[in-house]
XYZ file of N, CA, C and O in Angstrom:
380
model
N 0.842 -1.079 0.091
C 0.096 0.304 -0.067
C 0.812 1.511 -0.089
O 1.639 1.027 0.383
N 0.575 2.197 -0.582
C 1.177 3.301 -0.495
C 0.990 4.325 0.360
O -0.278 4.385 0.663
N 1.953 4.706 0.742
C 1.877 5.672 2.160
C 1.307 7.062 1.543
O 2.111 7.407 0.173
N 1.084 8.094 2.464
C 1.188 9.664 1.781
C 2.067 10.538 1.252
O 2.294 10.942 0.523
N 3.534 9.491 1.934
C 4.837 10.205 1.645
C 4.739 10.314 -0.187
O 5.257 10.889 -0.683
N 4.410 8.806 -0.464
C 4.364 8.481 -2.013
C 4.007 9.130 -2.981
O 4.043 9.408 -3.720
N 2.246 9.050 -2.056
C 1.381 10.062 -3.017
C 1.769 11.725 -2.544
O 1.729 11.909 -3.645
N 2.338 12.003 -2.381
C 2.694 13.554 -1.923
C 3.946 13.804 -3.346
O 3.858 14.409 -3.735
N 4.821 12.291 -3.310
C 5.899 12.652 -4.080
C 5.362 12.956 -5.168
O 5.573 12.898 -6.603
N 4.364 11.688 -5.616
C 3.434 11.364 -6.964
C 3.056 12.964 -7.713
O 3.034 13.087 -8.496
N 2.631 12.955 -6.601
C 2.040 14.517 -6.587
C 2.720 16.110 -7.289
O 2.440 16.207 -8.417
N 3.678 15.928 -6.866
C 4.786 16.767 -6.985
C 5.055 16.804 -8.365
O 5.373 17.516 -8.805
N 5.909 15.445 -8.330
C 5.884 15.437 -9.577
C 5.205 15.377 -10.803
O 5.531 15.611 -11.956
N 3.941 14.654 -11.277
C 2.718 14.473 -11.373
C 2.522 16.885 -11.774
O 2.628 16.633 -13.317
N 2.410 16.855 -11.407
C 2.465 18.684 -11.525
C 3.322 18.911 -12.137
O 3.180 19.977 -12.831
N 4.904 18.791 -11.837
C 6.321 19.371 -12.264
C 6.172 19.171 -13.882
O 6.372 19.945 -14.614
N 5.814 17.528 -13.964
C 5.936 17.133 -15.640
C 4.616 18.179 -16.209
O 4.413 18.087 -17.447
N 3.186 18.102 -16.110
C 2.073 18.534 -16.435
C 2.512 20.019 -16.776
O 1.999 20.523 -18.045
N 2.352 20.766 -15.623
C 3.215 22.101 -16.151
C 4.372 21.999 -16.941
O 4.255 23.095 -17.970
N 5.292 21.417 -17.047
C 6.298 21.211 -17.870
C 6.011 21.165 -19.337
O 5.864 21.707 -20.517
N 5.149 20.249 -19.370
C 4.420 19.672 -20.828
C 3.447 20.551 -21.239
O 3.771 21.025 -22.436
N 3.150 21.628 -20.253
C 1.411 23.117 -20.627
C 2.642 23.787 -21.534
O 2.804 24.076 -22.649
N 4.040 24.447 -20.675
C 4.865 25.348 -21.450
C 5.901 24.925 -22.554
O 5.564 25.688 -23.105
N 5.999 23.784 -22.388
C 6.436 22.896 -23.713
C 6.076 23.034 -25.275
O 6.457 22.812 -26.350
N 4.840 23.182 -24.104
C 3.274 22.929 -25.868
C 2.754 24.680 -26.621
O 1.714 24.606 -26.958
N 3.357 25.940 -26.338
C 3.140 26.997 -26.097
C 2.432 26.857 -27.370
O 3.284 27.237 -28.726
N 1.815 27.762 -27.209
C 1.305 28.175 -28.458
C 0.226 26.843 -29.145
O -0.837 27.133 -29.970
N 0.476 25.625 -28.877
C -0.827 24.485 -29.038
C -1.403 24.546 -28.321
O -2.845 23.811 -28.131
N -1.922 25.002 -26.947
C -2.798 24.668 -26.021
C -2.635 23.670 -25.002
O -1.804 22.990 -25.268
N -3.056 23.895 -23.674
C -2.793 23.627 -22.919
C -3.856 22.420 -22.486
O -4.463 22.291 -23.725
N -4.184 21.995 -21.441
C -5.506 21.409 -21.056
C -6.758 22.074 -20.867
O -6.442 23.211 -20.656
N -7.729 21.589 -20.822
C -9.077 22.493 -21.156
C -9.624 21.983 -19.781
O -10.113 20.734 -19.958
N -10.485 23.364 -19.427
C -11.141 22.430 -17.844
C -11.025 21.420 -17.070
O -9.482 21.755 -16.302
N -11.880 20.683 -16.916
C -10.887 19.411 -16.483
C -10.171 18.346 -16.493
O -9.533 17.214 -15.729
N -10.068 18.401 -17.256
C -8.696 17.704 -18.748
C -7.326 17.957 -18.213
O -6.691 16.718 -17.921
N -7.090 18.785 -17.166
C -5.669 18.583 -16.424
C -5.687 18.252 -15.566
O -4.742 17.475 -14.889
N -7.154 17.853 -14.382
C -7.011 17.200 -13.336
C -6.885 15.232 -13.872
O -6.490 14.892 -12.989
N -7.606 15.728 -14.614
C -7.670 14.513 -15.215
C -6.153 14.237 -16.213
O -5.491 12.651 -15.751
N -5.826 14.410 -16.475
C -4.000 13.880 -16.992
C -3.452 13.876 -15.391
O -2.250 13.258 -15.347
N -3.129 15.310 -14.538
C -3.094 14.669 -13.079
C -2.958 13.615 -12.330
O -2.057 12.949 -12.209
N -4.706 12.964 -12.865
C -4.445 11.895 -11.961
C -4.444 10.651 -12.573
O -3.365 9.702 -12.268
N -4.047 10.733 -14.188
C -3.589 9.735 -14.591
C -1.914 9.433 -14.768
O -1.772 7.851 -14.651
N -1.447 10.480 -14.432
C 0.058 10.775 -14.347
C 0.562 10.072 -13.257
O 1.655 8.979 -12.808
N -0.383 10.499 -12.352
C -0.022 9.564 -10.388
C -0.730 8.840 -10.674
O 0.358 7.935 -9.997
N -1.460 7.619 -11.056
C -1.937 6.119 -11.306
C -0.113 5.491 -11.849
O -0.137 4.575 -11.469
N 0.175 6.141 -13.133
C 1.618 5.585 -13.560
C 2.530 5.686 -12.765
O 2.986 4.527 -12.504
N 2.997 7.154 -12.293
C 3.753 7.321 -10.767
C 4.223 6.424 -9.494
O 4.990 5.752 -9.709
N 2.800 6.282 -9.330
C 2.765 4.938 -7.952
C 2.250 3.564 -8.559
O 2.815 2.756 -7.625
N 2.639 3.115 -9.514
C 2.580 1.653 -10.067
C 4.186 1.503 -9.931
O 4.334 0.536 -9.935
N 5.286 2.372 -9.672
C 6.750 2.550 -9.650
C 7.327 2.536 -8.791
O 8.372 2.485 -8.457
N 6.401 3.244 -7.453
C 6.983 4.442 -6.682
C 6.570 3.013 -5.397
O 5.656 2.258 -5.405
N 7.691 2.956 -4.157
C 8.664 4.103 -4.039
C 9.592 3.481 -4.763
O 10.148 2.875 -4.842
N 10.584 4.930 -5.545
C 12.084 4.606 -6.118
C 12.582 5.346 -6.660
O 11.977 6.927 -6.028
N 14.339 5.856 -6.337
C 14.472 7.224 -6.426
C 15.389 6.815 -7.716
O 16.069 7.429 -7.801
N 14.842 6.177 -8.387
C 15.212 5.393 -9.996
C 14.937 6.869 -10.897
O 13.934 6.455 -11.216
N 15.899 7.635 -11.413
C 15.218 8.849 -12.646
C 14.617 7.909 -13.495
O 13.440 8.477 -14.232
N 15.442 6.955 -14.361
C 14.847 6.249 -15.264
C 13.295 6.066 -15.416
O 12.863 6.047 -16.020
N 13.246 5.205 -14.566
C 12.196 4.326 -13.828
C 10.920 5.425 -13.631
O 10.175 5.294 -14.217
N 11.236 6.402 -13.115
C 9.902 7.223 -13.067
C 9.900 8.359 -14.475
O 8.581 8.593 -14.357
N 10.640 8.633 -14.638
C 10.735 9.110 -16.415
C 9.728 7.777 -17.717
O 9.260 8.591 -18.179
N 10.439 7.288 -17.448
C 9.316 6.014 -18.193
C 8.169 6.076 -17.867
O 7.207 5.825 -18.947
N 7.741 5.559 -16.627
C 6.418 6.055 -16.028
C 5.549 7.373 -16.818
O 4.981 6.995 -17.361
N 6.134 8.199 -16.279
C 5.301 9.685 -17.439
C 5.431 9.480 -18.677
O 4.693 9.737 -18.846
N 6.539 8.989 -19.496
C 6.295 9.039 -20.847
C 5.699 8.267 -21.401
O 4.846 8.065 -22.231
N 5.164 6.694 -20.632
C 3.934 5.653 -20.577
C 2.867 6.643 -20.637
O 2.037 6.702 -22.067
N 2.418 7.629 -19.846
C 1.597 8.292 -20.186
C 1.148 9.215 -20.912
O 0.222 9.638 -21.535
N 2.524 10.320 -21.181
C 2.565 11.083 -22.183
C 2.407 10.414 -23.588
O 1.656 10.736 -24.207
N 2.757 9.188 -23.661
C 2.624 8.406 -25.024
C 1.160 7.932 -25.462
O 0.544 8.829 -26.158
N 0.652 7.790 -24.312
C -1.246 8.151 -24.544
C -1.595 9.390 -24.853
O -2.906 9.155 -25.502
N -1.522 10.515 -24.127
C -1.873 11.823 -24.699
C -1.196 11.900 -26.418
O -2.251 12.409 -26.777
N -0.212 11.764 -26.818
C 0.104 12.053 -27.928
C -1.279 11.100 -29.085
O -0.952 11.708 -30.029
N -1.446 10.245 -27.836
C -2.415 9.469 -29.796
C -3.710 9.682 -29.222
O -4.828 9.399 -30.491
N -3.487 10.539 -28.358
C -5.277 11.257 -28.458
C -4.724 12.541 -29.046
O -5.276 13.553 -27.979
N -4.173 13.449 -29.939
C -4.491 14.646 -30.774
C -3.286 15.596 -29.441
O -3.510 16.196 -29.640
N -2.388 14.959 -28.702
C -1.913 15.560 -27.554
C 0.138 15.558 -27.854
O 0.018 14.940 -27.240
N 0.427 16.098 -28.995
C 2.128 15.600 -28.885
C 2.666 16.417 -28.318
O 2.110 17.531 -27.829
N 3.334 16.048 -27.258
C 4.389 16.775 -26.630
C 5.799 16.535 -25.996
O 6.354 15.474 -26.801
N 6.158 16.856 -25.665
C 7.858 16.983 -25.256
C 7.543 15.428 -24.268
O 6.439 15.413 -23.482
N 8.767 15.295 -23.690
C 8.471 13.557 -23.145
C 9.927 13.624 -21.924
O 10.294 14.722 -21.700
N 9.720 13.019 -20.969
C 10.175 13.554 -19.927
C 11.921 12.413 -20.050
O 12.076 11.464 -20.465
N 12.766 13.150 -19.729
C 14.432 13.264 -19.956
C 14.498 12.638 -18.880
O 15.418 11.887 -18.404
N 14.332 13.422 -17.373
C 14.985 12.692 -16.504
C 13.826 13.251 -14.924
O 13.613 14.649 -15.311
N 14.113 12.651 -13.844
C 13.017 13.394 -12.833
C 14.521 13.479 -11.733
O 14.940 12.288 -11.507
N 14.434 14.656 -10.839
C 15.477 14.412 -9.818
C 14.189 13.743 -8.674
O 13.453 14.628 -8.910
N 14.273 12.319 -8.526
C 13.508 11.910 -7.177
C 13.463 12.640 -5.482
O 12.628 12.487 -4.923
N 14.471 13.490 -5.160
C 14.538 14.182 -3.880
C 13.806 15.637 -4.220
O 13.260 15.652 -3.166
N 13.711 16.172 -5.243
C 12.793 17.299 -5.154
C 11.395 17.368 -5.966
O 10.904 18.444 -6.206
N 11.872 16.370 -6.968
C 10.679 16.276 -7.812
C 10.420 16.967 -8.772
O 10.124 16.907 -10.260
N 11.947 17.893 -9.432
C 11.641 18.597 -10.523
C 12.492 17.502 -11.748
O 12.712 16.677 -12.208
N 11.561 18.181 -12.605
C 11.832 17.694 -14.160
C 12.633 18.290 -15.277
O 12.794 19.128 -15.038
N 13.049 17.387 -16.506
C 13.503 17.962 -17.732
C 13.077 17.523 -18.756
O 12.996 15.622 -18.301
N 12.513 18.120 -19.478
C 11.736 17.728 -20.054
C 12.534 17.623 -21.557
O 13.980 18.684 -21.950
N 12.188 16.872 -22.481
C 12.556 17.147 -24.381
C 11.785 17.253 -25.332
O 11.055 16.560 -25.325
N 12.253 17.347 -26.360
C 11.054 17.675 -26.982
C 10.809 16.194 -27.759
O 11.689 15.307 -28.136
N 9.597 15.842 -28.223
C 8.885 14.733 -28.632
C 9.517 13.953 -29.999
O 10.505 15.102 -30.354
């Protein structure tokens, strides 16, 4: 079972990824209405599936699985290159 610290870490990472995704898609539009909340929940689900871990590659792969699904729904965008598991910061790369 995931503890509150794991859930908090997943939320921080997911929020950082979603924010970076929207910034990198500047001009292409971000999430509309409740779409951001749904994306946040989906990304957290992917992250919680691999957590707890401090492996940046494992965290990035989980995020990219979700972002790949967004791309198939006409929302192409950048991918996660790395995640700092200590503070949840993300580095993105062009798709």
